[in-house]
Tab-separated table of C-alpha atoms in Angstrom:
chain	number	residue	atom	x	y	z
A	11	UNK	CA	-135.124	35.067	-190.495
A	12	UNK	CA	-136.402	34.575	-186.958
A	13	UNK	CA	-140.050	34.120	-186.181
A	14	UNK	CA	-142.634	33.003	-183.678
A	15	UNK	CA	-144.933	30.293	-185.005
A	16	UNK	CA	-148.242	29.975	-183.176
A	17	UNK	CA	-150.698	27.151	-183.777
A	18	UNK	CA	-154.279	27.812	-182.713
A	19	UNK	CA	-156.587	24.925	-181.870
A	20	UNK	CA	-160.260	25.216	-182.721
A	21	UNK	CA	-161.661	27.988	-180.534
A	22	UNK	CA	-165.361	27.638	-179.630
A	23	UNK	CA	-166.220	31.237	-180.589
A	24	UNK	CA	-163.839	31.657	-183.521
A	25	UNK	CA	-165.725	34.702	-184.814
A	26	UNK	CA	-165.099	36.661	-181.594
A	27	UNK	CA	-161.485	35.494	-181.501
A	28	UNK	CA	-160.873	36.618	-185.091
A	29	UNK	CA	-162.426	40.000	-184.292
A	30	UNK	CA	-159.985	40.349	-181.363
A	31	UNK	CA	-157.047	39.069	-183.425
A	32	UNK	CA	-157.519	41.226	-186.526
A	33	UNK	CA	-158.834	44.429	-184.910
A	34	UNK	CA	-157.017	44.585	-181.573
A	35	UNK	CA	-154.026	42.236	-181.424
A	36	UNK	CA	-152.619	42.485	-184.961
A	37	UNK	CA	-152.568	46.307	-185.295
A	38	UNK	CA	-150.670	46.601	-181.992
A	39	UNK	CA	-148.317	43.762	-182.910
A	40	UNK	CA	-147.354	45.389	-186.210
A	41	UNK	CA	-146.338	48.583	-184.360
A	42	UNK	CA	-143.698	46.821	-182.246
A	43	UNK	CA	-140.150	47.683	-183.317
A	44	UNK	CA	-138.427	44.761	-185.016
A	45	UNK	CA	-141.592	43.074	-186.288
A	46	UNK	CA	-141.277	42.833	-190.079
A	47	UNK	CA	-144.538	41.123	-190.982
A	48	UNK	CA	-147.178	38.693	-189.779
A	49	UNK	CA	-148.539	35.806	-191.831
A	50	UNK	CA	-151.847	34.149	-190.934
A	51	UNK	CA	-152.916	30.830	-192.450
A	52	UNK	CA	-156.308	29.252	-191.849
A	53	UNK	CA	-155.864	25.477	-191.690
A	54	UNK	CA	-158.046	22.699	-193.090
A	55	UNK	CA	-157.558	18.915	-192.794
A	56	UNK	CA	-155.607	17.478	-195.723
A	57	UNK	CA	-156.373	13.810	-195.207
A	58	UNK	CA	-152.606	13.191	-195.329
A	59	UNK	CA	-151.555	12.043	-191.890
A	60	UNK	CA	-149.666	9.242	-190.172
A	61	UNK	CA	-152.379	9.343	-187.522
A	62	UNK	CA	-154.978	6.625	-187.915
A	63	UNK	CA	-157.472	8.935	-186.250
A	64	UNK	CA	-157.942	11.700	-188.827
A	65	UNK	CA	-160.123	13.568	-186.323
A	66	UNK	CA	-156.872	14.750	-184.698
A	67	UNK	CA	-156.114	16.709	-187.869
A	68	UNK	CA	-159.045	18.970	-187.077
A	69	UNK	CA	-157.429	20.180	-183.858
A	70	UNK	CA	-155.693	23.192	-185.421
A	71	UNK	CA	-157.591	25.893	-187.244
A	72	UNK	CA	-155.038	28.700	-187.633
A	73	UNK	CA	-151.302	29.263	-187.858
A	74	UNK	CA	-149.672	32.655	-187.349
A	75	UNK	CA	-146.061	33.558	-188.087
A	76	UNK	CA	-144.519	36.736	-186.679
A	77	UNK	CA	-141.281	37.659	-188.479
A	78	UNK	CA	-138.459	39.649	-186.879
A	79	UNK	CA	-135.485	41.532	-188.359
A	80	UNK	CA	-132.933	39.596	-186.294
A	81	UNK	CA	-132.521	37.490	-183.140
A	82	UNK	CA	-131.812	40.727	-181.277
A	83	UNK	CA	-135.006	42.337	-182.604
A	84	UNK	CA	-136.937	39.244	-181.517
A	85	UNK	CA	-135.516	39.429	-177.971
A	86	UNK	CA	-136.129	43.165	-177.760
A	87	UNK	CA	-139.718	42.846	-179.023
A	88	UNK	CA	-140.796	40.059	-176.675
A	89	UNK	CA	-139.266	41.817	-173.661
A	90	UNK	CA	-140.671	45.264	-174.522
A	91	UNK	CA	-143.603	46.689	-172.571
A	92	UNK	CA	-145.815	46.299	-175.660
A	93	UNK	CA	-144.650	42.730	-176.285
A	94	UNK	CA	-145.270	41.643	-172.702
A	95	UNK	CA	-148.708	43.293	-172.754
A	96	UNK	CA	-149.721	41.585	-176.019
A	97	UNK	CA	-148.514	38.151	-174.925
A	98	UNK	CA	-150.469	38.567	-171.686
A	99	UNK	CA	-153.626	39.580	-173.535
A	100	UNK	CA	-153.322	36.673	-175.993
A	101	UNK	CA	-152.857	34.203	-173.135
A	102	UNK	CA	-155.898	35.687	-171.407
A	103	UNK	CA	-158.076	35.418	-174.521
A	104	UNK	CA	-156.843	32.133	-176.018
A	105	UNK	CA	-154.071	30.683	-173.852
A	106	UNK	CA	-155.602	27.229	-173.612
A	107	UNK	CA	-155.855	27.011	-177.418
A	108	UNK	CA	-152.325	27.969	-178.483
A	109	UNK	CA	-148.985	26.265	-178.942
A	110	UNK	CA	-146.053	28.525	-179.821
A	111	UNK	CA	-142.539	27.934	-181.107
A	112	UNK	CA	-139.574	30.103	-182.014
A	113	UNK	CA	-137.924	29.280	-185.315
A	114	UNK	CA	-135.163	30.281	-187.686
A	115	UNK	CA	-136.490	30.075	-191.222
A	116	UNK	CA	-134.598	28.903	-194.294
A	117	UNK	CA	-136.280	29.205	-197.686
A	118	UNK	CA	-135.497	27.042	-200.716
A	119	UNK	CA	-136.772	27.368	-204.240
A	120	UNK	CA	-136.870	24.957	-207.142
A	121	UNK	CA	-137.142	27.810	-209.632
A	122	UNK	CA	-134.194	27.981	-212.020
A	123	UNK	CA	-133.251	31.243	-213.681
């Protein structure tokens, strides 16, 4: 499964950002053809880090994963009018706080049947 993974650093006015994300950005995103689902994870420091400076762990506060039907659906979605508009709006609102990657997910399970 193909997806966009976006890491969000701590945003000064997180309440306003979440209002934008959940009430404006997300509903429009879910209407784009090829988008299967969106997962949002709020992040908290674990204390498990190779970094000696554990303060760096606090840099990220949210992770979002946007799942697509296929590589073709991903390409079509990000180049659509709606996709371009949403990326532009997100960069305008929180561009300095995000890092994004494209990934191909593999899932493994230890559950035996």
